[in-house]
Amino acid sequence: MSSAFQIVVCGSLVPDPLQTLEPVTGPTGPALKNEMMLPAVLDPWASHALYEAANLAKKAPGSKVWLVSLGPKAKLQQVMMTVAQKAPFELVALDGPASGFTDAFETAAALADAISAIPGLDKSKLLVFGGWESASRGAGVTMQVIGERLGIVDQFQGVDELTPNPDGSFQVLERIEGGRHQISRCAGAPAVLGWATGNLPEPKNNPQVGMVNMRTVMPALQKAKPVKVGAEGVTYASVTLPKQQRETRLVKDASPDDIAREIVEWIRQ
Amino acid sequence: METIFCLLHTDTDGSLPKAALETLGAAKSLNAALAGSTLVVGLVGVDVQSAANRVASCGAKKFVGAAGADFAQARYATDAAAAEALCRSVLATVVIAPATSRWSRVLPGVAQRFNGRADTHVTGLAVSGSAVAINRWYYRQRMEAQMSRTQRPWFLLVDPGSQPAWQGEAGVAAVEAVAVNLPEACQRTTVTGLREPAADAQTIRPDANLLFVTGAGWTKKQADGQTHVPEAEKLIRDFLNLTRASLGSSKSLVDLGGEGQAVLAFLTHLNQIGQTGSTPRHPKGLSTCCHGEEPHTVGWRFISERRAISLDPNCGWARGKADVLYVADAFAVMKRVNELLAQKAG
Ligand SMILES: Cc1cc2nc3c(=O)[nH]c(=O)nc-3n(C[C@H](O)[C@H](O)[C@H](O)COP(=O)(O)OP(=O)(O)OC[C@H]3O[C@@H](n4cnc5c(N)ncnc54)[C@H](O)[C@@H]3O)c2cc1C
C-alpha cells in the first residue's frame, strides 16, 4: 500500500479546439472574438492531470483530489457539468478571466493563494498537478511559479507517468527531446507535476460520480472569489492570425504511379 | 541599459546543444540592435570550459559558469539554484535561453525568485523603439503576438529551430566560476536514467527533412470492407527506413491503442502532432490517411511545405492547409513510393 496524497489539480477552461478563433482588441487588451459565446472545455492537458490524479488517489487509499479552477464563473459552471462526471474531486473555484492573454504569473499567484487556503491541507502530502502547458497561453509557466510560491522545489514537466512506492517516494517519467523520457525518483511529496498526455484514456461520464461531485461543485461556484488577473507591464503591439491559407492544388484522378513519382521527386528535392 | 544574459547548459558530453547556438545567435543580434546593452554568457554543466571555448569569440563581455557533478542531471532544484546564482552574479535584466526540456522545466520558476517574468516559445526577438520586443504564439499556434514588458529580469525561452545558429571560431574563454548554494533539500530527486526506444524503433527524428504523418484512416475499413493494419504497418515502416523521416500521427490513431484496438505498434502519444501533441519543425511534411482537422493541423504551423494523401477531397487539407492534396488511396500510393525509393536507393 502507498501512503496517502493530497492532490491539487490546477486546470482552467479553454475554447473547444474545434472552434475557429479570431483575435480582437478588447477593453483590457487582446481578446477572442465572441469569447464568452465560445463553447469551452477543461484545458486538455489539465484534464489528463485530473484523470491521473483520480487514478493515483484510487491506488493510494486515504488520498483526496481537489480541482482548482480560475475562470469566468458562468463558464466554469457549464464545463463542470461534464467534468464532474469524469472523476471524484472537490472544486475550488476562482471567478476571473481565463484568457490566454492574461499573465501566467498573475494567474499563478491567485492559484497559489487558493491552494494555501484549502482547509486542512498538509504540505507533506501535497502533489500539485496541472497541464504542462495550457491550450490558451501555451506557456508552461504557471505550474513552476505556483511551485515556487508554495516553496516546492521538486518539480517535473511533461509528465507521462507517476508510479508511487510504498514508502511515499515515487518515480516520474518526463518527456524530453527526441521522443525520450527522463526517469527520476523523488523522495516524496510535496512536488509539482505538469502533465502531458499520461497513460489513461478519457474516463466515461459517470452520473453517480457527477452527483456526488455536484454537492460540492455548486456551493464552490456560488462562493467563488472574484480575482483580478491581467497582464500588468505587458504591451501587445499586435496579435494576428497567420497568413496560413495556401492555394491547395487538388490532384484528382491521377494514377498511384504518377502520384508516387511526384511525391518521390518532391521528397528528393 | 539592458544586460543580455545568454544562459546555456551543456549536453551530457559537455558540448552545447544546437539550440544553444541558435539562442546565442539571437542574443547577439539583440545585443547589436539594442544601444547600450551588454552581452554576458552563462553556462551550467559538469564542466563548462570546453563549451565556453566553443563560443569564445561571440563577443560576450564576460563568461560565468556554474560547474560540478551536481549539474550532471537535469533536476529542477539544482538547475534552478544554478540559474538563480548566475543571474544574480551578473545582474541580468534580459535572460535569453534555449527552450530545451531542461531549461523549460526550470526558468519560469527562477523568474519568480526575482519577481521577474518569463515568456516561452519565443520565435522572434527585435528592438521596437528602444525596447526589446518578442514574438510568440497563443492558443496553440493559432495566433501570433508581438509584445514587450516592463518587468525585469525578463526570461525568454527561445524555441529550438526558430533562429539561425551562431557561427564563429572557437577559442579560449576565461570563465568566472560562480558558487551555487545547494542545500540538502535539492537532493530529494535523483535522475535515474532515460527511457528511449531501441535505435531501430526510434521514429521521432527532430532533425529529419520530412515529417511523415499517419492518420486513423490506416486502420479503417478499406474499399474491400476489410482493415489492413499489418500491411499499413509494413508500408509505414518501409517508408521510414527508406527516407529516415520523422513519424507523426493524428490523435485519433494514437488513441486507438488506449482503447485496445489494433493499432500500429510503434506509435505512442509522443508521435502525436497537434493541439495536445507536438508542433515540430521540418522543411517538409507528408500527411497520409488523416483528415487535417484544425486540432491536428495547428501542430503543422512550422512545417514549410505540406502535402497530403486522403480519399476525401473535402478534407481539411483541401481548405488551404496543404500545398498539394492527392485524392487517392494511400495504400496504393505509398506502396509505389516505397518501390521507387528502393529502386533509387539500390
Ligand atoms: C480537446 C481536443 C484535442 C485534440 N488534439 C488533437 C491533436 O493534438 N492532434 C490531432 O491529430 N487531433 C486532435 N484532436 C482530434 C481532431 O479533432 C480529429 O478528431 C483527429 O485529428 C482526426 O484524426 P484523423 O484525421 O487521423 O482521423 P479521421 O478523422 O478518422 O480521418 C481519417 C481520414 O483518413 C482517410 N482515409 C481512410 N482510408 C484512406 C486511404 N486508404 N487512403 C487515404 N486516405 C484514407 C479518410 O478519408 C479520412 O479523411 C483533438 C480533439 C479535441 C476535442
XYZ file of C-alpha atoms and ligand atoms in Angstrom:
668
model
C 0.000 0.000 0.000
C 1.225 3.521 -0.787
C 0.998 6.482 1.529
C -1.876 8.879 1.003
C -1.550 12.043 -1.077
C -3.410 15.317 -1.180
C -3.562 16.075 -4.866
C -4.472 19.547 -6.050
C -5.085 19.760 -9.784
C -4.889 23.212 -11.384
C -6.954 23.427 -14.538
C -8.903 26.120 -16.268
C -11.132 26.225 -19.281
C -10.204 26.915 -22.877
C -12.222 27.297 -26.075
C -13.189 23.986 -27.640
C -10.272 23.212 -30.005
C -12.685 22.651 -32.875
C -13.712 26.325 -32.802
C -12.255 28.937 -35.107
C -10.571 31.633 -33.069
C -10.085 35.232 -34.060
C -8.231 37.892 -32.076
C -9.885 41.232 -31.336
C -8.866 44.197 -29.233
C -10.914 44.330 -26.055
C -11.058 46.992 -23.343
C -8.105 45.482 -21.465
C -6.030 44.313 -24.413
C -6.224 41.402 -26.833
C -9.153 39.000 -26.536
C -11.032 36.482 -28.658
C -13.957 37.412 -30.834
C -17.176 36.365 -29.077
C -15.077 34.935 -26.270
C -17.972 34.471 -23.855
C -20.046 32.696 -26.503
C -17.413 30.141 -27.497
C -18.077 26.652 -26.144
C -15.402 25.764 -23.605
C -13.738 22.591 -22.364
C -11.438 21.834 -19.460
C -7.916 22.532 -20.654
C -6.870 19.237 -22.307
C -3.525 18.609 -20.585
C -5.030 19.636 -17.242
C -7.799 17.091 -17.923
C -5.161 14.399 -18.219
C -3.719 15.616 -14.916
C -7.169 15.253 -13.348
C -7.616 11.696 -14.638
C -4.152 10.748 -13.417
C -4.878 12.344 -10.025
C -8.088 10.345 -9.655
C -6.270 7.177 -10.625
C -3.442 7.820 -8.159
C -5.923 8.632 -5.389
C -7.596 5.274 -6.019
C -4.262 3.477 -5.734
C -3.257 5.312 -2.553
C -6.180 4.954 -0.130
C -6.858 7.956 2.057
C -5.906 10.335 -0.766
C -8.060 13.230 -1.878
C -8.281 15.298 -5.071
C -9.144 18.990 -5.431
C -9.608 20.827 -8.700
C -8.625 24.484 -8.510
C -10.003 26.418 -11.435
C -9.815 30.087 -12.346
C -12.309 31.161 -14.978
C -15.484 33.158 -15.555
C -17.953 31.661 -13.089
C -20.761 31.074 -15.576
C -18.456 29.231 -17.962
C -16.916 27.193 -15.165
C -20.387 26.039 -14.254
C -21.043 24.869 -17.830
C -17.764 22.999 -18.063
C -18.218 21.376 -14.642
C -21.434 19.730 -15.832
C -19.328 17.251 -17.807
C -16.053 17.362 -15.925
C -17.772 16.487 -12.652
C -18.869 13.186 -14.167
C -15.339 12.114 -15.013
C -13.602 11.770 -11.646
C -14.243 12.447 -7.963
C -12.885 15.807 -6.769
C -13.675 18.819 -4.675
C -13.839 22.066 -6.622
C -12.143 25.283 -5.568
C -13.405 27.947 -7.974
C -11.982 31.411 -8.598
C -14.002 33.850 -10.650
C -11.806 35.677 -13.161
C -10.676 35.690 -16.767
C -9.352 32.503 -18.387
C -7.941 34.392 -21.376
C -4.649 33.283 -22.870
C -3.553 36.919 -22.829
C -3.529 37.204 -19.046
C -0.147 36.810 -17.437
C 0.867 33.378 -16.135
C 2.479 34.996 -13.077
C -0.730 36.720 -12.033
C -2.750 33.553 -12.585
C -0.191 31.519 -10.642
C -0.310 33.960 -7.720
C -4.103 33.610 -7.493
C -3.930 29.815 -7.739
C -1.147 29.507 -5.153
C -3.168 31.635 -2.713
C -6.229 29.475 -3.303
C -4.215 26.297 -2.708
C -2.706 27.670 0.504
C -6.208 28.494 1.727
C -7.564 24.936 1.327
C -8.578 23.930 4.855
C -6.598 21.042 6.317
C -4.022 20.914 3.556
C -0.918 19.031 4.689
C 2.084 20.102 2.636
C 3.976 16.913 3.425
C 1.338 15.056 1.386
C 0.802 17.677 -1.299
C 1.128 16.945 -5.010
C 0.255 19.906 -7.217
C -0.839 18.685 -10.642
C -1.684 20.615 -13.791
C -1.107 20.525 -17.523
C 2.459 21.204 -18.652
C 1.044 23.890 -20.951
C -2.382 25.394 -21.347
C -4.191 25.432 -24.661
C -4.709 29.177 -24.266
C -1.467 30.846 -23.206
C 0.510 27.738 -24.092
C 3.396 28.911 -21.961
C 4.293 26.169 -19.489
C 4.953 28.801 -16.827
C 2.071 28.719 -14.350
C 2.900 25.440 -12.612
C 6.525 26.323 -11.876
C 5.514 29.682 -10.434
C 2.864 28.072 -8.224
C 5.537 25.656 -7.018
C 7.928 28.459 -6.174
C 5.219 30.389 -4.363
C 4.450 27.288 -2.285
C 8.155 26.627 -1.685
C 8.213 23.354 -3.656
C 11.473 22.614 -5.456
C 10.745 19.102 -6.681
C 9.143 19.887 -9.997
C 8.532 17.859 -13.137
C 7.193 18.903 -16.541
C 5.824 16.921 -19.471
C 4.970 14.083 -17.111
C 3.581 10.919 -18.658
C 3.778 8.597 -15.654
C 3.949 8.668 -11.861
C 4.492 5.390 -10.023
C 4.152 5.566 -6.232
C 6.267 3.382 -3.968
C 5.108 2.017 -0.606
C 7.454 4.383 1.278
C 5.855 7.525 -0.191
C 8.556 8.076 -2.790
C 7.663 7.908 -6.461
C 9.109 7.519 -9.918
C 8.336 10.102 -12.607
C 8.656 9.928 -16.382
C 9.060 13.304 -18.091
C 9.123 13.987 -21.807
C 12.439 15.243 -23.104
C 13.809 15.804 -26.603
C 13.699 13.249 -29.398
C 10.785 11.114 -28.192
C 12.526 10.089 -24.984
C 11.578 10.153 -21.310
C 13.753 11.159 -18.369
C 13.235 8.902 -15.347
C 13.516 10.434 -11.872
C 12.964 9.192 -8.366
C 11.580 11.709 -5.899
C 11.736 11.132 -2.150
C 8.062 12.058 -1.842
C 5.576 14.908 -1.544
C 5.497 17.851 -1.826
C 6.045 18.072 -5.560
C 4.707 19.852 -8.651
C 3.878 17.840 -11.761
C 2.906 19.385 -15.095
C 1.294 16.559 -17.032
C 1.478 15.738 -20.702
C -0.892 13.075 -22.017
C -0.189 10.428 -19.404
C -1.400 6.898 -19.973
C -5.100 6.936 -19.249
C -7.976 7.201 -21.707
C -10.637 9.816 -21.007
C -12.996 8.280 -18.412
C -16.574 7.699 -19.498
C -19.145 10.017 -17.931
C -20.329 8.547 -14.647
C -23.549 10.214 -13.443
C -23.057 8.821 -9.928
C -19.671 10.462 -9.593
C -21.287 13.577 -11.059
C -23.988 13.605 -8.421
C -21.541 13.294 -5.545
C -19.276 15.984 -7.011
C -22.152 18.354 -7.637
C -22.842 18.554 -3.915
C -19.611 20.483 -3.548
C -19.330 21.960 -7.045
C -22.393 24.178 -6.824
C -21.538 25.691 -3.408
C -17.937 26.169 -4.571
C -19.157 28.072 -7.614
C -21.504 30.155 -5.517
C -18.736 31.253 -3.222
C -16.116 31.605 -5.986
C -13.939 34.527 -5.038
C -13.567 37.197 -7.720
C -9.896 37.617 -8.578
C -8.256 40.278 -10.654
C -5.745 38.896 -13.103
C -4.479 40.749 -16.123
C -1.165 41.348 -17.795
C 0.411 44.221 -15.959
C 3.560 45.553 -17.587
C 2.810 43.852 -20.910
C 2.221 45.751 -24.137
C 0.818 43.794 -27.028
C 1.922 45.552 -30.219
C -0.116 43.183 -32.378
C -1.994 39.886 -32.342
C -2.623 38.449 -35.786
C -3.795 35.301 -37.465
C -1.125 33.625 -39.575
C -1.273 34.072 -43.288
C -1.735 30.344 -43.449
C -4.153 29.989 -46.271
C -2.375 28.070 -49.007
C -3.533 27.681 -52.569
C -4.149 23.970 -52.339
C -3.539 22.146 -55.608
C -6.036 19.304 -55.747
C -4.767 16.241 -57.626
C -7.720 14.008 -58.507
C -7.929 11.075 -60.891
C -4.165 10.658 -61.175
C -2.801 7.100 -61.035
C -0.986 5.940 -57.880
C 2.061 5.574 -60.075
C 2.042 9.212 -61.204
C 1.353 10.476 -57.698
C 4.140 8.328 -56.277
C 6.593 9.667 -58.860
C 5.680 13.254 -57.996
C 5.999 12.621 -54.262
C 9.366 10.891 -54.583
C 10.667 13.754 -56.707
C 9.431 16.259 -54.134
C 10.985 14.367 -51.209
C 14.313 14.266 -53.027
C 14.403 17.955 -53.939
C 20.729 49.689 -20.164
C 19.971 46.008 -20.593
C 22.329 43.245 -19.547
C 21.511 40.498 -22.004
C 22.380 37.235 -20.358
C 22.540 34.239 -22.671
C 22.069 31.298 -20.329
C 23.096 27.910 -21.677
C 23.530 24.402 -20.354
C 25.800 21.759 -21.757
C 24.751 18.352 -23.028
C 25.847 15.292 -21.070
C 29.041 15.091 -23.131
C 29.975 18.700 -22.307
C 29.094 20.060 -25.734
C 26.450 22.681 -26.450
C 23.141 21.592 -27.955
C 22.277 23.135 -31.343
C 19.502 25.114 -29.664
C 22.172 26.811 -27.516
C 23.987 28.160 -30.565
C 20.687 29.362 -32.038
C 19.897 31.200 -28.816
C 23.343 32.734 -28.745
C 22.776 33.958 -32.312
C 19.528 35.621 -31.234
C 21.131 37.146 -28.129
C 23.989 38.537 -30.206
C 21.643 40.096 -32.751
C 19.637 41.693 -29.965
C 22.813 42.982 -28.363
C 23.837 44.552 -31.670
C 20.439 46.168 -32.184
C 19.977 47.472 -28.653
C 22.079 50.540 -27.968
C 23.981 50.437 -24.690
C 23.278 46.760 -23.984
C 25.911 44.277 -22.869
C 26.090 40.586 -23.655
C 27.147 38.085 -21.000
C 27.176 34.306 -21.437
C 26.397 31.891 -18.605
C 26.962 28.156 -18.649
C 25.781 25.296 -16.447
C 27.150 21.756 -16.606
C 29.561 19.273 -15.107
C 32.428 21.026 -16.852
C 31.713 24.180 -18.842
C 35.146 25.144 -20.099
C 35.015 23.395 -23.456
C 31.525 24.773 -24.121
C 32.773 28.267 -23.263
C 35.724 27.798 -25.581
C 33.367 26.779 -28.372
C 31.680 30.207 -28.194
C 34.737 32.177 -27.026
C 34.645 34.562 -29.980
C 30.961 35.504 -29.661
C 31.741 38.964 -28.317
C 30.410 38.438 -24.796
C 31.731 40.906 -22.252
C 32.248 38.015 -19.873
C 31.549 34.356 -19.263
C 30.258 32.975 -15.973
C 29.776 29.330 -15.128
C 28.244 27.005 -12.561
C 30.042 23.697 -12.845
C 30.183 20.448 -10.941
C 28.807 16.941 -10.634
C 25.544 18.295 -9.192
C 24.720 19.678 -12.615
C 25.124 16.396 -14.448
C 21.405 15.743 -14.137
C 18.515 17.854 -15.357
C 16.857 18.302 -11.977
C 14.689 21.253 -11.034
C 16.145 22.022 -7.612
C 19.809 22.108 -8.626
C 19.262 23.661 -12.051
C 17.114 26.414 -10.549
C 19.749 27.138 -7.920
C 22.465 27.356 -10.588
C 20.429 29.607 -12.875
C 19.498 31.836 -9.960
C 23.100 32.206 -8.801
C 24.325 33.019 -12.299
C 21.593 35.582 -12.993
C 22.302 37.269 -9.663
C 26.020 37.370 -10.272
C 25.657 39.348 -13.499
C 22.555 41.399 -12.590
C 20.846 40.105 -15.694
C 17.905 42.118 -16.983
C 17.044 40.087 -20.089
C 17.822 36.377 -19.831
C 17.765 34.523 -23.134
C 17.838 30.743 -23.003
C 17.048 27.867 -25.341
C 13.674 26.210 -24.733
C 15.203 22.794 -24.143
C 13.266 20.474 -21.851
C 15.889 21.214 -19.194
C 15.530 24.988 -19.178
C 11.787 24.929 -19.841
C 11.297 22.961 -16.633
C 13.191 25.470 -14.571
C 13.461 29.049 -15.777
C 9.872 30.240 -15.201
C 10.357 29.240 -11.556
C 13.661 31.081 -11.422
C 11.979 34.216 -12.779
C 9.592 34.033 -9.835
C 12.556 34.077 -7.415
C 13.461 37.512 -8.789
C 9.872 38.690 -9.030
C 10.681 38.828 -12.724
C 8.711 37.344 -15.605
C 9.196 34.568 -18.135
C 7.886 34.201 -21.661
C 8.310 30.948 -23.511
C 8.072 29.625 -27.072
C 9.699 32.811 -28.292
C 10.074 32.702 -32.066
C 11.404 36.190 -32.713
C 13.327 38.919 -30.894
C 13.620 42.501 -32.033
C 14.043 46.053 -30.855
C 10.904 48.134 -31.173
C 11.526 51.797 -30.444
C 14.183 51.356 -27.813
C 12.638 48.335 -26.121
C 13.027 44.585 -26.501
C 10.053 43.002 -28.245
C 9.320 39.341 -28.816
C 7.068 37.232 -30.968
C 5.201 34.257 -29.579
C 2.093 32.247 -30.433
C -1.131 31.948 -28.471
C -3.919 29.366 -28.429
C -1.671 26.588 -29.681
C -0.167 28.382 -32.653
C -3.469 29.838 -33.781
C -2.412 33.494 -33.473
C 0.875 35.292 -33.191
C 1.563 38.254 -30.924
C 4.324 40.786 -30.746
C 4.747 42.004 -27.190
C 7.076 43.724 -24.767
C 7.259 44.008 -20.993
C 8.415 46.413 -18.365
C 9.300 43.829 -15.689
C 12.915 42.769 -15.221
C 14.563 40.351 -15.201
C 12.699 39.069 -18.205
C 13.390 35.432 -19.035
C 12.915 34.458 -22.664
C 12.900 30.825 -23.743
C 13.628 30.649 -27.449
C 12.038 27.825 -29.438
C 14.636 25.469 -30.935
C 14.774 25.709 -34.704
C 13.353 29.223 -34.831
C 16.676 31.079 -35.121
C 19.800 30.630 -37.221
C 22.655 29.137 -35.201
C 25.585 31.343 -34.224
C 28.642 30.525 -36.234
C 32.061 31.597 -35.135
C 35.503 30.493 -34.206
C 36.301 28.543 -31.076
C 38.950 29.988 -28.796
C 39.842 30.152 -25.149
C 37.318 31.800 -22.853
C 38.018 32.954 -19.308
C 35.108 31.621 -17.277
C 34.357 33.222 -13.941
C 33.188 30.426 -11.616
C 30.060 31.201 -9.613
C 29.434 29.272 -6.406
C 25.973 27.737 -6.042
C 24.476 27.073 -2.645
C 22.866 23.636 -2.725
C 21.054 22.724 0.483
C 20.232 19.090 1.113
C 16.647 19.695 0.019
C 18.000 19.966 -3.529
C 18.853 16.259 -3.498
C 15.377 14.836 -2.885
C 15.068 13.986 -6.554
C 17.527 11.828 -8.460
C 17.500 11.367 -12.191
C 17.978 7.636 -12.612
C 18.060 7.295 -16.381
C 16.356 7.674 -19.701
C 13.692 5.594 -21.348
C 14.092 5.529 -25.077
C 13.041 3.185 -27.818
C 15.696 0.905 -29.293
C 17.631 2.724 -32.021
C 15.730 0.980 -34.829
C 12.385 1.746 -33.168
C 13.127 5.443 -32.668
C 10.687 7.122 -35.007
C 10.888 10.707 -33.719
C 13.712 12.439 -35.542
C 13.671 16.189 -34.890
C 16.400 16.851 -37.459
C 14.715 14.987 -40.323
C 13.886 16.827 -43.540
C 10.468 15.247 -43.706
C 7.652 14.749 -41.225
C 5.538 11.749 -42.203
C 2.124 11.820 -40.579
C -0.178 8.835 -40.278
C -3.879 9.203 -39.556
C -6.633 6.912 -38.378
C -7.504 6.024 -41.979
C -4.678 3.478 -41.997
C -6.685 1.325 -39.571
C -10.131 1.872 -41.090
C -12.056 -0.499 -43.331
C -10.970 -0.035 -46.909
C -12.803 -0.435 -50.240
C -12.881 -4.229 -49.815
C -14.681 -3.885 -46.482
C -11.643 -5.107 -44.540
C -8.971 -3.448 -42.406
C -5.348 -3.893 -43.440
C -3.357 -2.987 -40.358
C -0.338 -5.312 -40.851
C 0.006 -4.055 -44.411
C -0.234 -0.440 -43.223
C 2.422 -1.121 -40.623
C 4.797 -2.541 -43.220
C 4.244 0.336 -45.655
C 4.915 2.918 -42.951
C 7.973 1.152 -41.570
C 9.462 0.666 -45.030
C 8.907 4.320 -45.864
C 10.574 5.440 -42.624
C 13.539 3.161 -43.258
C 13.939 4.421 -46.789
C 13.611 8.135 -46.013
C 14.655 8.450 -42.321
C 11.609 10.717 -41.972
C 10.249 11.587 -38.540
C 6.958 9.882 -37.735
C 3.994 11.931 -36.579
C 0.433 10.873 -36.005
C -3.065 12.177 -35.524
C -4.608 11.892 -32.075
C -7.286 9.505 -33.280
C -4.708 6.971 -34.370
C -2.603 7.034 -31.194
C -5.722 6.994 -29.016
C -6.859 3.730 -30.577
C -4.049 1.997 -28.675
C -5.504 3.113 -25.336
C -8.893 1.797 -26.434
C -7.472 -1.662 -27.044
C -7.955 -1.651 -30.826
C -5.483 -2.988 -33.349
C -3.010 -0.236 -33.994
C 0.423 0.427 -35.304
C 2.659 -0.968 -32.586
C 5.379 1.656 -32.887
C 3.121 4.690 -32.331
C 2.799 6.399 -28.954
C 1.437 9.717 -27.726
C 4.912 11.111 -28.262
C 4.255 10.873 -32.001
C 1.046 12.892 -31.773
C 1.030 16.189 -33.638
C -1.388 18.993 -32.848
C -3.387 20.703 -30.170
C -2.465 18.188 -27.471
C 0.582 16.873 -29.263
C 3.743 18.443 -30.551
C 4.494 21.222 -33.027
C 7.705 20.063 -34.689
C 9.791 21.954 -37.224
C 10.643 20.267 -40.509
C 11.102 21.666 -44.019
C 8.517 19.229 -45.451
C 5.529 17.265 -44.244
C 3.531 14.462 -45.870
C 0.209 13.515 -44.325
C -1.460 10.188 -45.068
C -4.939 8.912 -44.148
C -5.503 11.920 -41.904
C -8.424 14.312 -42.228
C -6.492 17.515 -41.492
C -8.815 18.880 -38.826
C -7.815 22.108 -37.103
C -6.782 20.479 -33.773
C -4.361 18.374 -35.811
C -3.081 20.964 -38.262
C -2.205 23.561 -35.594
C 0.725 21.209 -34.971
C 1.858 21.817 -38.566
C 2.417 25.549 -38.001
C 6.167 25.238 -38.540
C 6.136 22.724 -41.415
C 7.030 24.706 -44.516
C 5.967 22.556 -47.470
C 2.910 20.405 -46.914
C 1.389 17.607 -48.957
C -1.379 15.177 -48.073
C -2.903 11.973 -49.392
C -6.541 11.412 -48.486
C -9.518 9.725 -50.062
C -11.665 12.681 -49.104
C -11.466 15.652 -51.497
C -13.267 17.793 -48.894
C -10.941 17.058 -46.004
C -9.248 19.862 -44.062
C -6.107 19.696 -46.201
C -8.126 20.787 -49.243
C -9.064 24.007 -47.494
C -5.779 25.826 -47.672
C -3.892 23.677 -45.157
C -1.746 21.789 -47.655
C 0.069 22.898 -50.786
C -0.975 19.726 -52.585
C -3.749 17.255 -51.783
C -3.638 13.948 -53.607
C -7.107 12.462 -53.571
C -6.053 8.833 -53.697
C -5.661 5.589 -51.809
C -2.615 5.947 -49.587
C -2.069 2.167 -49.564
C -1.622 2.138 -53.341
C 0.412 5.343 -53.474
C 2.785 4.531 -50.609
C 3.409 1.037 -51.968
C 4.577 2.604 -55.222
C 6.510 5.359 -53.397
C 8.439 2.710 -51.471
C 9.191 0.774 -54.648
C 10.534 3.887 -56.336
C 12.596 4.863 -53.296
C 14.010 1.345 -53.043
C 14.897 1.358 -56.753
C 16.706 4.661 -56.446
C 18.484 3.544 -53.278
C 19.546 0.224 -54.840
C -9.500 18.594 -26.934
C -9.097 18.021 -28.252
C -7.745 17.949 -28.562
C -7.338 17.378 -29.760
N -5.998 17.317 -30.031
C -5.592 16.753 -31.198
C -4.202 16.657 -31.525
O -3.326 17.089 -30.781
N -3.864 16.051 -32.674
C -4.785 15.517 -33.537
O -4.392 14.949 -34.552
N -6.088 15.609 -33.256
C -6.523 16.198 -32.110
N -7.854 16.239 -31.831
C -8.786 15.426 -32.674
C -9.133 16.032 -34.006
O -10.230 16.906 -33.833
C -9.519 14.910 -35.006
O -10.560 14.150 -34.453
C -8.370 13.981 -35.369
O -7.246 14.712 -35.764
C -8.807 13.067 -36.501
O -7.799 12.146 -36.796
P -7.646 11.543 -38.241
O -7.660 12.629 -39.243
O -6.466 10.635 -38.239
O -8.925 10.579 -38.354
P -10.259 10.687 -39.170
O -10.971 11.939 -38.931
O -10.957 9.408 -38.922
O -9.801 10.747 -40.679
C -9.282 9.669 -41.362
C -9.022 10.094 -42.778
O -8.387 9.015 -43.454
C -8.870 8.988 -44.791
N -8.608 7.653 -45.324
C -9.134 6.457 -44.971
N -8.604 5.475 -45.718
C -7.734 6.056 -46.568
C -6.884 5.577 -47.606
N -6.828 4.281 -47.933
N -6.147 6.466 -48.263
C -6.197 7.784 -47.987
N -6.972 8.290 -47.029
C -7.737 7.438 -46.339
C -10.326 9.362 -44.660
O -10.837 9.846 -45.865
C -10.255 10.462 -43.583
O -10.062 11.712 -44.190
C -8.288 16.853 -30.662
C -9.643 16.964 -30.368
C -10.059 17.536 -29.189
C -11.523 17.638 -28.913
